[in-house]
Short mmCIF file of C-alpha atoms in Angstrom, two decimals:
data_model
loop_
_atom_site.label_atom_id
_atom_site.label_comp_id
_atom_site.label_asym_id
_atom_site.label_seq_id
_atom_site.Cartn_x
_atom_site.Cartn_y
_atom_site.Cartn_z
CA UNK A 6 11.26 -6.68 80.71
CA UNK A 7 10.84 -10.23 81.29
CA UNK A 8 11.75 -13.32 78.98
CA UNK A 9 8.05 -13.66 78.31
CA UNK A 10 7.97 -10.40 76.33
CA UNK A 11 10.67 -11.77 73.90
CA UNK A 12 9.15 -11.70 70.09
CA UNK A 13 8.85 -14.89 68.15
CA UNK A 14 9.33 -14.89 64.16
CA UNK A 15 6.27 -13.46 63.30
CA UNK A 16 4.87 -10.79 61.19
CA UNK A 17 1.87 -8.34 61.26
CA UNK A 18 -0.23 -7.13 58.46
CA UNK A 19 -3.67 -5.42 58.69
CA UNK A 20 -7.17 -6.50 57.11
CA UNK A 21 -10.68 -5.70 57.08
CA UNK A 22 -13.12 -8.40 58.07
CA UNK A 23 -14.87 -9.43 54.72
CA UNK A 24 -18.22 -8.76 56.57
CA UNK A 25 -17.42 -4.95 56.25
CA UNK A 26 -18.00 -5.31 52.39
CA UNK A 27 -21.39 -5.45 51.20
CA UNK A 28 -22.90 -5.02 47.84
CA UNK A 29 -24.93 -1.97 47.20
CA UNK A 30 -25.88 -2.79 43.68
CA UNK A 31 -26.16 -5.88 41.68
CA UNK A 32 -26.88 -9.40 41.56
CA UNK A 33 -26.03 -9.97 45.34
CA UNK A 34 -27.72 -6.49 46.84
CA UNK A 35 -27.17 -6.47 50.36
CA UNK A 36 -24.78 -9.37 50.97
CA UNK A 37 -21.28 -9.39 52.37
CA UNK A 38 -18.42 -11.52 50.96
CA UNK A 39 -18.96 -14.73 52.12
CA UNK A 40 -17.11 -17.00 49.63
CA UNK A 41 -15.51 -17.17 46.05
CA UNK A 42 -18.64 -18.31 44.77
CA UNK A 43 -20.65 -15.34 46.04
CA UNK A 44 -18.48 -13.07 44.06
CA UNK A 45 -20.04 -11.39 40.78
CA UNK A 46 -18.34 -9.18 38.49
CA UNK A 47 -20.29 -6.02 37.92
CA UNK A 48 -21.33 -5.89 41.51
CA UNK A 49 -20.73 -2.57 43.33
CA UNK A 50 -19.32 -3.22 46.66
CA UNK A 51 -19.12 -0.50 49.70
CA UNK A 52 -16.48 -0.61 52.63
CA UNK A 53 -18.45 0.48 55.79
CA UNK A 54 -17.57 3.98 56.74
CA UNK A 55 -17.03 2.52 60.32
CA UNK A 56 -14.63 -0.26 59.14
CA UNK A 57 -11.44 -0.34 60.96
CA UNK A 58 -8.16 -2.01 60.15
CA UNK A 59 -7.39 -4.72 62.71
CA UNK A 60 -3.95 -6.39 63.31
CA UNK A 61 -3.35 -9.56 62.04
CA UNK A 62 -0.18 -11.41 63.37
CA UNK A 63 1.15 -14.58 61.74
CA UNK A 64 3.96 -16.89 61.50
CA UNK A 65 6.72 -16.91 59.12
CA UNK A 66 6.08 -19.83 56.80
CA UNK A 67 8.46 -22.98 57.17
CA UNK A 68 9.08 -25.61 54.59
CA UNK A 69 5.94 -27.43 54.07
CA UNK A 70 3.97 -25.36 56.50
CA UNK A 71 1.70 -22.73 55.76
CA UNK A 72 1.64 -19.59 57.86
CA UNK A 73 -0.79 -19.43 60.79
CA UNK A 74 -2.24 -17.05 63.29
CA UNK A 75 -0.03 -16.39 66.43
CA UNK A 76 -1.30 -15.93 70.06
CA UNK A 77 -0.61 -12.07 69.80
CA UNK A 78 -3.04 -11.42 66.87
CA UNK A 79 -5.99 -9.14 67.21
CA UNK A 80 -7.99 -10.86 64.71
CA UNK A 81 -8.74 -14.53 64.00
CA UNK A 82 -7.74 -17.44 66.52
CA UNK A 83 -4.28 -18.89 67.44
CA UNK A 84 -3.51 -21.72 64.88
CA UNK A 85 -5.71 -20.92 61.99
CA UNK A 86 -3.99 -21.36 58.67
CA UNK A 87 -4.07 -18.50 56.14
CA UNK A 88 -4.31 -18.86 52.32
CA UNK A 89 -5.04 -16.34 49.73
CA UNK A 90 -8.22 -17.01 47.64
CA UNK A 91 -8.25 -14.35 44.94
CA UNK A 92 -6.84 -10.99 44.23
CA UNK A 93 -10.07 -8.69 43.92
CA UNK A 94 -9.83 -5.52 41.59
CA UNK A 95 -12.43 -2.57 41.98
CA UNK A 96 -13.37 0.76 40.18
CA UNK A 97 -14.83 3.70 41.55
CA UNK A 98 -17.42 5.77 39.52
CA UNK A 99 -14.44 8.44 39.33
CA UNK A 100 -12.11 5.95 37.77
CA UNK A 101 -9.88 5.29 40.46
CA UNK A 102 -8.87 1.61 41.18
CA UNK A 103 -8.45 -0.52 44.15
CA UNK A 104 -6.91 -3.85 44.76
CA UNK A 105 -7.10 -6.31 47.71
CA UNK A 106 -6.48 -9.80 48.67
CA UNK A 107 -9.18 -12.00 49.73
CA UNK A 108 -7.75 -14.20 52.36
CA UNK A 109 -9.27 -17.22 53.83
CA UNK A 110 -8.71 -18.16 57.66
CA UNK A 111 -9.02 -22.01 57.52
CA UNK A 112 -10.36 -24.06 60.46
CA UNK A 113 -8.56 -23.63 63.50
CA UNK A 114 -8.62 -25.37 66.81
CA UNK A 115 -12.02 -24.48 67.40
CA UNK A 116 -13.18 -25.47 63.81
CA UNK A 117 -14.14 -22.03 62.57
CA UNK A 118 -13.48 -20.45 59.29
CA UNK A 119 -13.48 -16.85 58.31
CA UNK A 120 -12.70 -14.34 55.35
CA UNK A 121 -10.75 -11.22 55.50
CA UNK A 122 -9.72 -8.33 53.01
CA UNK A 123 -6.08 -7.19 53.02
CA UNK A 124 -5.93 -3.95 51.21
CA UNK A 125 -3.19 -3.35 48.63
CA UNK A 126 -4.08 -0.07 47.30
CA UNK A 127 -6.98 2.27 46.97
CA UNK A 128 -9.33 0.96 49.92
CA UNK A 129 -10.50 3.40 52.38
CA UNK A 130 -13.73 3.42 54.69
CA UNK A 131 -16.72 4.43 52.74
CA UNK A 132 -15.20 3.44 49.33
CA UNK A 133 -17.61 2.17 46.79
CA UNK A 134 -16.50 0.45 43.64
CA UNK A 135 -17.63 -2.14 41.01
CA UNK A 136 -15.82 -5.47 41.13
CA UNK A 137 -13.77 -5.40 37.68
CA UNK A 138 -11.53 -8.61 38.45
CA UNK A 139 -11.46 -11.76 40.25
CA UNK A 140 -7.91 -13.38 39.97
CA UNK A 141 -7.37 -16.55 41.67
CA UNK A 142 -4.23 -16.37 43.68
CA UNK A 143 -2.13 -18.30 45.85
CA UNK A 144 1.53 -17.39 47.11
CA UNK A 145 2.48 -15.87 50.40
CA UNK A 146 0.76 -13.32 52.81
CA UNK A 147 2.79 -10.03 52.27
CA UNK A 148 4.20 -9.15 55.47
CA UNK A 149 5.49 -6.08 53.76
CA UNK A 150 3.22 -4.39 51.53
CA UNK A 151 5.38 -2.02 49.41
CA UNK A 152 2.39 -0.29 48.14
CA UNK A 153 2.00 1.32 51.78
CA UNK A 154 5.46 1.91 52.77
CA UNK A 155 7.29 5.26 52.18
CA UNK A 156 8.43 8.60 53.71
CA UNK A 157 6.06 11.66 53.14
CA UNK A 158 7.20 14.63 50.79
CA UNK A 159 9.51 16.86 52.68
CA UNK A 160 11.14 14.06 55.09
CA UNK A 161 14.75 14.67 54.94
CA UNK A 162 17.19 11.59 54.24
CA UNK A 163 20.70 11.38 55.27
CA UNK A 164 23.34 11.15 52.30
CA UNK A 165 26.47 9.49 52.84
CA UNK A 166 28.33 13.09 53.42
CA UNK A 167 25.97 13.95 56.36
CA UNK A 168 23.97 16.58 54.46
CA UNK A 169 20.06 16.14 54.51
CA UNK A 170 18.16 15.93 51.21
CA UNK A 171 14.28 15.94 51.28
CA UNK A 172 13.20 12.57 49.78
CA UNK A 173 11.58 14.02 46.73
CA UNK A 174 14.90 15.44 45.71
CA UNK A 175 16.93 12.04 45.74
CA UNK A 176 18.03 10.92 42.44
CA UNK A 177 18.83 7.46 41.62
CA UNK A 178 22.72 6.63 42.24
CA UNK A 179 22.74 9.20 45.19
CA UNK A 180 24.97 7.73 48.06
CA UNK A 181 22.91 7.44 51.41
CA UNK A 182 24.23 6.80 54.58
CA UNK A 183 23.40 3.28 56.10
CA UNK A 184 24.04 1.94 59.63
CA UNK A 185 25.50 -1.31 58.57
CA UNK A 186 27.09 -0.58 55.44
CA UNK A 187 28.19 2.95 55.02
CA UNK A 188 27.41 4.73 51.93
CA UNK A 189 25.12 2.86 49.61
CA UNK A 190 23.66 3.86 46.08
CA UNK A 191 19.94 4.63 45.50
CA UNK A 192 18.67 2.05 43.28
CA UNK A 193 15.02 2.98 42.63
CA UNK A 194 12.14 5.21 44.04
CA UNK A 195 8.62 4.01 44.44
CA UNK A 196 6.52 7.18 44.43
CA UNK A 197 2.71 7.29 44.92
CA UNK A 198 0.00 9.89 45.77
CA UNK A 199 -3.04 8.54 47.35
CA UNK A 200 -5.83 9.89 49.76
CA UNK A 201 -4.84 10.27 53.30
CA UNK A 202 -7.34 7.96 54.62
CA UNK A 203 -7.76 4.23 55.73
CA UNK A 204 -4.55 2.29 55.50
CA UNK A 205 -2.99 4.98 53.87
CA UNK A 206 -3.48 7.43 56.58
CA UNK A 207 0.17 8.95 57.32
CA UNK A 208 1.55 8.64 60.80
CA UNK A 209 3.04 11.60 62.54
CA UNK A 210 5.70 11.54 65.03
CA UNK A 211 6.24 14.94 66.70
CA UNK A 212 9.45 16.86 67.06
CA UNK A 213 12.15 15.35 69.46
CA UNK A 214 10.01 12.29 70.37
CA UNK A 215 12.73 10.11 68.72
CA UNK A 216 15.48 12.67 68.75
CA UNK A 217 14.03 13.90 65.31
CA UNK A 218 14.25 17.74 65.17
CA UNK A 219 11.21 17.91 63.14
CA UNK A 220 8.27 15.91 62.85
CA UNK A 221 8.43 12.81 60.75
CA UNK A 222 5.44 11.66 58.79
CA UNK A 223 5.35 8.19 57.56
CA UNK A 224 3.22 5.48 55.99
CA UNK A 225 1.54 3.29 58.40
CA UNK A 226 3.70 0.25 57.44
CA UNK A 227 7.08 1.72 57.35
CA UNK A 228 9.32 0.41 60.05
CA UNK A 229 11.50 2.15 62.30
CA UNK A 230 14.79 0.57 63.92
CA UNK A 231 15.54 0.57 67.60
CA UNK A 232 18.72 -0.86 69.41
CA UNK A 233 18.01 -2.36 72.99
CA UNK A 234 20.87 -2.31 75.22
CA UNK A 235 21.78 -4.93 77.91
CA UNK A 236 20.17 -8.53 78.44
CA UNK A 237 16.75 -7.32 79.70
CA UNK A 238 15.19 -6.64 76.27
CA UNK A 239 12.26 -7.58 74.16
CA UNK A 240 13.96 -9.68 71.65
CA UNK A 241 16.50 -12.35 70.82
CA UNK A 242 18.58 -10.05 69.10
CA UNK A 243 19.39 -6.32 70.10
CA UNK A 244 17.80 -4.93 66.94
CA UNK A 245 14.00 -4.56 66.64
CA UNK A 246 11.68 -3.02 63.78
CA UNK A 247 8.66 -1.20 64.71
CA UNK A 248 5.85 -0.22 62.35
CA UNK A 249 5.14 3.64 62.51
CA UNK A 250 1.31 2.64 63.02
CA UNK A 251 2.29 0.73 66.20
CA UNK A 252 3.60 3.75 67.75
CA UNK A 253 0.12 5.70 67.32
CA UNK A 254 -1.48 6.83 70.70
CA UNK A 255 1.84 6.98 72.42
CA UNK A 256 3.54 10.30 73.49
CA UNK A 257 1.97 12.43 70.94
CA UNK A 258 2.21 9.97 67.51
CA UNK A 259 -0.97 10.18 65.74
CA UNK A 260 -2.67 9.93 62.31
CA UNK A 261 -3.35 12.83 59.98
CA UNK A 262 -6.44 12.16 57.99
CA UNK A 263 -7.81 14.28 55.21
CA UNK A 264 -6.48 15.35 51.73
CA UNK A 265 -3.77 13.48 49.78
CA UNK A 266 -0.49 12.56 50.88
CA UNK A 267 2.62 11.49 48.73
CA UNK A 268 4.90 8.81 49.65
CA UNK A 269 8.42 7.82 48.59
CA UNK A 270 9.81 4.17 49.27
CA UNK A 271 13.48 3.74 48.72
CA UNK A 272 15.20 0.46 47.29
CA UNK A 273 18.85 -0.05 47.91
CA UNK A 274 20.91 -3.18 46.94
CA UNK A 275 20.34 -4.66 50.19
CA UNK A 276 17.64 -4.31 52.88
CA UNK A 277 19.46 -1.48 54.87
CA UNK A 278 18.78 1.00 57.79
CA UNK A 279 18.47 4.42 56.74
CA UNK A 280 18.39 7.79 58.76
CA UNK A 281 15.03 10.00 58.06
CA UNK A 282 15.21 13.06 60.11
CA UNK A 283 18.06 11.36 62.12
CA UNK A 284 15.78 8.43 63.03
CA UNK A 285 17.11 4.90 61.82
CA UNK A 286 14.25 3.48 59.41
CA UNK A 287 14.34 0.54 56.96
CA UNK A 288 14.59 0.69 53.17
CA UNK A 289 12.21 -1.41 50.86
CA UNK A 290 13.02 -5.26 51.64
CA UNK A 291 12.65 -7.04 48.35
CA UNK A 292 12.19 -10.61 49.79
CA UNK A 293 10.53 -13.24 47.59
CA UNK A 294 7.25 -12.89 49.00
CA UNK A 295 7.38 -9.07 48.71
CA UNK A 296 8.08 -9.60 45.07
CA UNK A 297 5.26 -11.55 44.43
CA UNK A 298 3.10 -8.49 44.78
CA UNK A 299 5.25 -5.60 43.46
CA UNK A 300 3.60 -2.80 41.40
CA UNK A 301 4.03 -3.32 38.02
CA UNK A 302 6.52 -0.28 37.74
CA UNK A 303 8.62 -1.85 40.33
CA UNK A 304 8.59 -5.33 38.86
CA UNK A 305 9.61 -4.03 35.46
CA UNK A 306 12.70 -2.02 36.66
CA UNK A 307 13.82 -4.42 39.69
CA UNK A 308 13.66 -8.14 38.02
CA UNK A 309 16.73 -9.18 39.41
CA UNK A 310 16.52 -7.66 43.15
CA UNK A 311 16.04 -10.07 46.01
CA UNK A 312 17.05 -9.13 49.33
CA UNK A 313 17.62 -11.00 52.53
CA UNK A 314 15.95 -9.42 55.62
CA UNK A 315 17.90 -7.16 58.04
CA UNK A 316 18.66 -9.09 61.19
CA UNK A 317 16.21 -6.98 63.21
CA UNK A 318 13.06 -8.57 64.45
CA UNK A 319 9.75 -7.18 63.89
CA UNK A 320 7.96 -6.52 67.09
CA UNK A 321 4.67 -8.31 67.69
CA UNK A 322 1.90 -6.82 69.56
CA UNK A 323 2.80 -7.94 73.13
CA UNK A 324 6.25 -6.74 72.67
CA UNK A 325 5.13 -3.62 70.99
CA UNK A 326 3.20 -2.64 73.79
CA UNK A 327 5.94 -2.91 76.35
CA UNK A 328 8.45 -1.41 73.89
CA UNK A 329 6.58 1.79 73.11
CA UNK A 330 6.46 2.91 76.83
CA UNK A 331 10.01 2.82 76.92
CA UNK A 332 11.25 4.00 73.39
CA UNK A 333 9.06 7.24 73.17
CA UNK A 334 9.62 7.97 76.95
CA UNK A 335 13.05 7.52 76.81
CA UNK A 336 13.85 4.44 78.82
CA UNK A 337 16.51 1.78 77.95
CA UNK A 338 16.17 1.89 74.01
CA UNK A 339 19.34 3.49 72.37
CA UNK A 340 18.51 6.12 69.42
CA UNK A 341 21.43 5.82 67.56
CA UNK A 342 22.43 8.98 65.60
CA UNK A 343 23.82 9.01 61.94
#
């Protein structure tokens, strides 16, 4: 692989265009979300049934500089700055709550502006809900949405003694096997049951694709770890993190829609590489940016936890396209075993 394929410090999140949300009842009947002033509490919004999540790739913020869209992004224009305008809260007629961030793509090189919605929980195509909260917000764009991480029920995690335990059976304090730091205790489990649709649709990797004896079922944003040997590699480091959703469509990896799915996200003392069905995967990374958007239960239980990110880099879109051809086909990417 050429040096042009190497990844830069960037992150990938997923958004819906704000135009995919329209008012079906209320003061702004028929209108899409166009700006903060157009939002009206009590209006009922509907996310189009044909709405698709789009990858938004942005740079890592630096001191005094806001994040901006990078060349590999599938949404927006390179150079556009990103800013969070508000946290929006919705409630369906059945009482289910949903949350999303309203993000402004500020004027880029061509002078254009745009709005998009970054789902935090409960949003899926066809969802209808009344707007019950508009909380003006700032802070950092979450590149790791903890509410959308996790291993599905039944996934087996390697303990420190080599035994495999189903993720739902793990207990706080259990020693888990990590790639870099040996046996490490489990500190917290974030557990949730959600409809298997939209951003919460699980990703299924069939048996043997990554050396896994059984299929692996993961949340879309759960990242897997790959080690690249030699000098002809994608990143400046040997270690690369790949979102499970980025593997869909390659060598049998697919999404499984319908019904409900139960996810378990695992927190250790540090951001570690664990083994799920024998495949290296990350634990939760409690970075300062991620902690700004923690679910209440996690924020209350983990007030003093702050992780440095693992040295592995996240693969951007260009690198991901090249990497998937190798890692699922068995070329030049080491599959480390516990």
